[in-house]
Short mmCIF file of C-alpha atoms in Angstrom, two decimals:
data_model
loop_
_atom_site.label_atom_id
_atom_site.label_comp_id
_atom_site.label_asym_id
_atom_site.label_seq_id
_atom_site.Cartn_x
_atom_site.Cartn_y
_atom_site.Cartn_z
CA UNK A 1 -16.87 -70.77 11.78
CA UNK A 2 -16.07 -68.73 8.58
CA UNK A 3 -12.39 -68.54 7.40
CA UNK A 4 -12.49 -64.87 8.48
CA UNK A 5 -13.69 -65.67 11.98
CA UNK A 6 -11.15 -68.35 12.20
CA UNK A 7 -8.42 -65.99 11.11
CA UNK A 8 -9.49 -63.29 13.47
CA UNK A 9 -9.71 -65.73 16.50
CA UNK A 10 -6.18 -67.10 15.81
CA UNK A 11 -4.89 -63.65 15.48
CA UNK A 12 -6.58 -62.76 18.72
CA UNK A 13 -5.16 -65.84 20.51
CA UNK A 14 -1.53 -64.72 19.34
CA UNK A 15 -2.27 -61.21 20.56
CA UNK A 16 -3.30 -62.29 23.95
CA UNK A 17 -0.11 -64.48 24.51
CA UNK A 18 2.15 -61.75 23.33
CA UNK A 19 3.01 -63.80 20.04
CA UNK A 20 2.22 -60.84 17.86
CA UNK A 21 2.44 -56.94 18.25
CA UNK A 22 2.39 -54.02 16.03
CA UNK A 23 6.12 -54.36 15.80
CA UNK A 24 6.06 -58.02 14.56
CA UNK A 25 2.75 -58.27 12.51
CA UNK A 26 3.18 -59.65 9.21
CA UNK A 27 1.61 -58.50 5.74
CA UNK A 28 -0.63 -61.57 6.05
CA UNK A 29 -1.82 -60.30 9.56
CA UNK A 30 -2.70 -56.81 8.10
CA UNK A 31 -4.38 -58.44 5.16
CA UNK A 32 -6.52 -60.14 7.53
CA UNK A 33 -7.39 -56.99 9.43
CA UNK A 34 -8.12 -55.29 6.19
CA UNK A 35 -10.40 -58.01 5.07
CA UNK A 36 -12.27 -57.84 8.42
CA UNK A 37 -12.60 -54.05 8.13
CA UNK A 38 -14.02 -54.62 4.58
CA UNK A 39 -16.48 -57.11 5.85
CA UNK A 40 -17.63 -54.73 8.63
CA UNK A 41 -18.12 -51.86 6.03
CA UNK A 42 -20.07 -54.15 3.69
CA UNK A 43 -22.40 -55.38 6.65
CA UNK A 44 -21.33 -58.78 6.14
CA UNK A 45 -20.25 -59.24 9.64
CA UNK A 46 -21.89 -57.27 12.67
CA UNK A 47 -20.68 -56.74 16.28
CA UNK A 48 -24.28 -58.09 17.47
CA UNK A 49 -27.26 -60.04 16.05
CA UNK A 50 -30.63 -61.02 17.34
CA UNK A 51 -31.03 -64.73 18.26
CA UNK A 52 -34.07 -66.22 19.42
CA UNK A 53 -35.37 -62.72 20.21
CA UNK A 54 -32.31 -61.57 22.11
CA UNK A 55 -29.48 -59.40 20.82
CA UNK A 56 -26.23 -61.19 21.36
CA UNK A 57 -22.63 -59.83 20.86
CA UNK A 58 -20.38 -61.46 18.25
CA UNK A 59 -17.32 -61.77 20.40
CA UNK A 60 -15.08 -62.45 17.63
CA UNK A 61 -16.00 -59.33 15.88
CA UNK A 62 -15.32 -57.18 18.75
CA UNK A 63 -11.89 -58.90 19.09
CA UNK A 64 -11.15 -57.98 15.29
CA UNK A 65 -12.06 -54.36 16.24
CA UNK A 66 -9.73 -54.37 19.15
CA UNK A 67 -6.91 -55.93 17.16
CA UNK A 68 -7.12 -53.09 14.64
CA UNK A 69 -6.08 -50.67 17.38
CA UNK A 70 -3.60 -53.18 19.20
CA UNK A 71 -1.67 -54.07 16.21
CA UNK A 72 -1.56 -50.64 14.35
CA UNK A 73 0.33 -47.72 15.25
CA UNK A 74 -0.97 -44.08 15.35
CA UNK A 75 0.37 -42.19 12.53
CA UNK A 76 -0.19 -38.66 10.97
CA UNK A 77 -3.03 -38.75 8.14
CA UNK A 78 -4.53 -36.26 5.78
CA UNK A 79 -8.16 -35.62 4.90
CA UNK A 80 -8.65 -32.77 2.61
CA UNK A 81 -6.87 -29.92 4.15
CA UNK A 82 -7.14 -31.47 7.69
CA UNK A 83 -4.23 -33.31 9.49
CA UNK A 84 -5.09 -35.83 12.13
CA UNK A 85 -3.57 -38.57 14.01
CA UNK A 86 -5.21 -42.02 14.34
CA UNK A 87 -4.63 -45.78 13.75
CA UNK A 88 -7.09 -45.96 11.05
CA UNK A 89 -8.12 -43.88 8.18
CA UNK A 90 -11.61 -42.55 7.51
CA UNK A 91 -14.00 -44.75 5.52
CA UNK A 92 -14.27 -44.22 1.79
CA UNK A 93 -17.62 -42.58 1.24
CA UNK A 94 -17.10 -42.27 -2.68
CA UNK A 95 -20.00 -44.87 -3.27
CA UNK A 96 -22.48 -43.40 -0.99
CA UNK A 97 -24.09 -41.56 -3.94
CA UNK A 98 -24.56 -44.73 -5.86
CA UNK A 99 -26.40 -46.28 -3.07
CA UNK A 100 -28.56 -43.21 -2.49
CA UNK A 101 -26.92 -42.20 0.61
CA UNK A 102 -25.48 -38.77 1.36
CA UNK A 103 -23.10 -37.09 3.77
CA UNK A 104 -22.91 -33.40 4.13
CA UNK A 105 -19.56 -31.80 4.25
CA UNK A 106 -17.62 -30.10 7.19
CA UNK A 107 -17.72 -32.37 9.89
CA UNK A 108 -19.43 -35.64 9.06
CA UNK A 109 -17.01 -38.33 10.00
CA UNK A 110 -17.43 -42.13 9.25
CA UNK A 111 -14.53 -44.27 10.57
CA UNK A 112 -12.92 -47.14 8.77
CA UNK A 113 -14.95 -50.17 9.74
CA UNK A 114 -18.44 -48.57 10.01
CA UNK A 115 -21.31 -49.72 7.87
CA UNK A 116 -23.53 -47.17 6.34
CA UNK A 117 -26.61 -48.71 4.31
CA UNK A 118 -28.44 -47.41 1.20
CA UNK A 119 -30.54 -44.35 1.30
CA UNK A 120 -29.11 -43.02 4.49
CA UNK A 121 -28.48 -39.29 5.31
CA UNK A 122 -25.66 -38.13 7.57
CA UNK A 123 -25.91 -34.48 8.45
CA UNK A 124 -22.82 -32.62 9.61
CA UNK A 125 -21.40 -32.65 12.01
CA UNK A 126 -22.12 -36.41 12.81
CA UNK A 127 -19.83 -39.06 13.91
CA UNK A 128 -20.01 -42.92 13.04
CA UNK A 129 -17.45 -45.05 14.76
CA UNK A 130 -15.84 -48.26 13.77
CA UNK A 131 -18.08 -51.33 14.26
CA UNK A 132 -21.39 -49.34 14.09
CA UNK A 133 -24.01 -50.42 11.81
CA UNK A 134 -26.44 -47.98 10.31
CA UNK A 135 -29.24 -49.54 8.55
CA UNK A 136 -30.84 -48.65 5.12
CA UNK A 137 -32.81 -45.45 5.26
CA UNK A 138 -31.58 -44.13 8.49
CA UNK A 139 -31.23 -40.50 9.34
CA UNK A 140 -28.21 -39.45 11.47
CA UNK A 141 -28.96 -35.90 12.15
CA UNK A 142 -26.52 -33.04 12.99
CA UNK A 143 -24.27 -33.39 16.11
CA UNK A 144 -25.17 -37.13 16.48
CA UNK A 145 -22.74 -39.61 17.59
CA UNK A 146 -23.01 -43.33 16.72
CA UNK A 147 -20.60 -45.32 19.01
CA UNK A 148 -18.34 -48.16 18.30
CA UNK A 149 -20.49 -51.38 17.74
CA UNK A 150 -23.77 -49.67 18.05
CA UNK A 151 -26.58 -51.32 15.81
CA UNK A 152 -28.93 -48.85 14.10
CA UNK A 153 -31.86 -50.44 12.21
CA UNK A 154 -33.74 -49.58 9.07
CA UNK A 155 -35.55 -46.39 8.67
CA UNK A 156 -34.32 -45.05 12.06
CA UNK A 157 -34.47 -41.47 12.77
CA UNK A 158 -31.84 -39.82 15.22
CA UNK A 159 -32.73 -36.50 16.28
CA UNK A 160 -30.24 -33.73 16.30
CA UNK A 161 -27.68 -34.02 19.23
CA UNK A 162 -28.30 -37.73 19.96
CA UNK A 163 -25.73 -39.79 21.48
CA UNK A 164 -25.89 -43.59 20.81
CA UNK A 165 -23.14 -44.96 22.98
CA UNK A 166 -20.80 -47.83 22.08
CA UNK A 167 -20.04 -51.01 24.02
CA UNK A 168 -16.82 -52.35 22.66
CA UNK A 169 -15.61 -53.90 25.78
CA UNK A 170 -16.09 -56.53 27.44
CA UNK A 171 -16.39 -58.37 24.13
CA UNK A 172 -19.20 -60.59 25.27
CA UNK A 173 -21.37 -57.73 26.06
CA UNK A 174 -24.22 -56.54 23.44
CA UNK A 175 -23.89 -52.97 22.29
CA UNK A 176 -26.58 -50.40 22.14
CA UNK A 177 -29.23 -51.50 19.64
CA UNK A 178 -31.85 -49.14 18.22
CA UNK A 179 -34.30 -51.39 16.22
CA UNK A 180 -36.01 -50.79 12.78
CA UNK A 181 -38.52 -47.77 12.67
CA UNK A 182 -37.41 -46.21 15.72
CA UNK A 183 -37.62 -42.37 16.07
CA UNK A 184 -35.48 -40.60 18.69
CA UNK A 185 -36.23 -37.03 19.52
CA UNK A 186 -33.50 -34.41 19.69
CA UNK A 187 -30.97 -34.72 22.62
CA UNK A 188 -31.68 -38.23 23.56
CA UNK A 189 -29.04 -40.50 25.24
CA UNK A 190 -28.93 -44.37 24.67
CA UNK A 191 -26.08 -46.12 26.62
CA UNK A 192 -24.72 -49.15 28.05
CA UNK A 193 -26.22 -51.84 25.76
CA UNK A 194 -29.87 -50.55 26.01
CA UNK A 195 -32.27 -51.86 23.33
CA UNK A 196 -34.84 -49.76 21.76
CA UNK A 197 -37.65 -51.91 20.48
CA UNK A 198 -38.73 -51.43 16.77
CA UNK A 199 -41.29 -48.68 15.73
CA UNK A 200 -41.07 -46.95 19.09
CA UNK A 201 -40.93 -43.18 19.43
CA UNK A 202 -38.94 -41.55 22.09
CA UNK A 203 -39.37 -37.91 23.31
CA UNK A 204 -36.46 -35.36 23.24
CA UNK A 205 -33.91 -35.37 25.88
CA UNK A 206 -34.84 -38.89 26.99
CA UNK A 207 -31.92 -40.82 28.59
CA UNK A 208 -32.31 -44.57 27.99
CA UNK A 209 -29.80 -46.63 30.26
CA UNK A 210 -30.12 -50.00 32.15
CA UNK A 211 -29.59 -47.84 35.31
CA UNK A 212 -32.96 -46.11 34.93
CA UNK A 213 -36.23 -47.96 35.15
CA UNK A 214 -38.76 -47.98 32.30
CA UNK A 215 -42.28 -48.03 33.62
CA UNK A 216 -44.22 -49.85 30.82
CA UNK A 217 -47.97 -48.79 31.24
CA UNK A 218 -48.91 -51.07 28.44
CA UNK A 219 -48.02 -54.50 30.17
CA UNK A 220 -47.82 -52.75 33.62
CA UNK A 221 -44.30 -53.83 34.49
CA UNK A 222 -40.99 -52.24 35.28
CA UNK A 223 -38.14 -52.99 32.88
CA UNK A 224 -34.35 -52.24 32.74
CA UNK A 225 -32.24 -52.08 29.74
CA UNK A 226 -34.99 -52.22 27.08
CA UNK A 227 -37.90 -50.40 25.60
CA UNK A 228 -40.58 -52.74 24.25
CA UNK A 229 -41.60 -52.45 20.41
CA UNK A 230 -44.17 -49.87 19.52
CA UNK A 231 -44.06 -47.58 22.41
CA UNK A 232 -44.14 -43.92 23.00
CA UNK A 233 -41.39 -42.93 25.67
CA UNK A 234 -40.66 -39.86 27.71
CA UNK A 235 -38.90 -38.77 30.79
CA UNK A 236 -40.59 -38.25 34.07
CA UNK A 237 -39.41 -38.01 37.71
CA UNK A 238 -40.43 -40.40 40.47
CA UNK A 239 -39.78 -40.24 44.30
CA UNK A 240 -36.41 -41.27 45.25
CA UNK A 241 -35.71 -43.59 48.24
CA UNK A 242 -33.72 -40.90 49.78
CA UNK A 243 -36.72 -39.02 50.59
CA UNK A 244 -36.39 -35.97 52.71
CA UNK A 245 -32.83 -34.69 53.69
CA UNK A 246 -31.55 -31.89 55.88
CA UNK A 247 -29.62 -30.48 52.84
CA UNK A 248 -32.71 -29.75 50.89
CA UNK A 249 -36.42 -29.06 51.33
CA UNK A 250 -39.13 -31.29 49.98
CA UNK A 251 -38.71 -34.88 48.77
CA UNK A 252 -35.93 -36.14 46.36
CA UNK A 253 -36.75 -37.43 43.07
CA UNK A 254 -35.06 -39.48 40.44
CA UNK A 255 -35.46 -39.89 36.70
CA UNK A 256 -37.59 -42.55 34.96
CA UNK A 257 -38.97 -43.47 31.55
CA UNK A 258 -42.51 -43.91 31.11
CA UNK A 259 -43.58 -45.97 28.25
CA UNK A 260 -47.27 -45.81 26.70
CA UNK A 261 -49.01 -47.30 23.70
CA UNK A 262 -48.36 -45.50 20.40
CA UNK A 263 -51.31 -43.28 19.43
CA UNK A 264 -52.48 -42.63 15.90
CA UNK A 265 -51.54 -38.98 16.09
CA UNK A 266 -48.08 -39.82 17.17
CA UNK A 267 -47.39 -42.05 14.20
CA UNK A 268 -48.93 -39.42 11.94
CA UNK A 269 -46.66 -36.70 13.45
CA UNK A 270 -43.65 -39.26 12.78
CA UNK A 271 -44.76 -39.89 9.17
CA UNK A 272 -45.04 -36.18 8.37
CA UNK A 273 -41.31 -35.80 9.45
CA UNK A 274 -40.35 -37.97 6.36
CA UNK A 275 -40.66 -34.97 4.21
CA UNK A 276 -37.61 -33.55 6.09
CA UNK A 277 -35.57 -36.27 4.27
CA UNK A 278 -36.29 -34.79 0.92
CA UNK A 279 -34.95 -31.24 1.93
#
């Protein structure tokens, strides 16, 4: 256990027993919270990490995020000519250029405690929440949301109007994970701790959630909560168990995800999209 983890765990235990609150927190307590946020932004600590091939939540990191809400009071803040109210300021993005990353103006919001790697592109309007990890070389396109604690790998492309859900509570639950090299088409939704395997290509408007089955035609199995690596995935509708009903004509259908092997032409098309990063 690191010193920071120990300090956060101790502060969490005090918070749970009502031994500390926003009104009674000390300068030392806030110094611990600030050091924690700095570590999140630097990518030194993460809300989830892979262990033995499975993504697992770091509960103490989530506790640290919750402490920043519980021990801070909402106050009026200024950003440019905008007045807003929150418990946290926005992240300082002044060093993005030094790391080769860029965030376009008028609507791109990176909240304090979010990690944005090197050579990233954030197109406005986009929102990256506290605890999120955006890996090197990632593209977060217009109207995208990266939820609290979501883990976005290196060289990931999030198409416009994509929602990456956040899983902050319960603290032991792993958040949404989009592994290295994934390309998500416009309008995709990834929620509730779903894991998108590396180098997969997902068609536009696909909903990936543990409640919807993934029909993996490569291994000929039905999966929930994960898309294997190196798959091409898209939405199809399969027959529902409801069957026929007096309220509608014909059978009832429910959404499903179909996953096939990547084709060379799919990879080539994804590689061509890299030129968009230079625009």
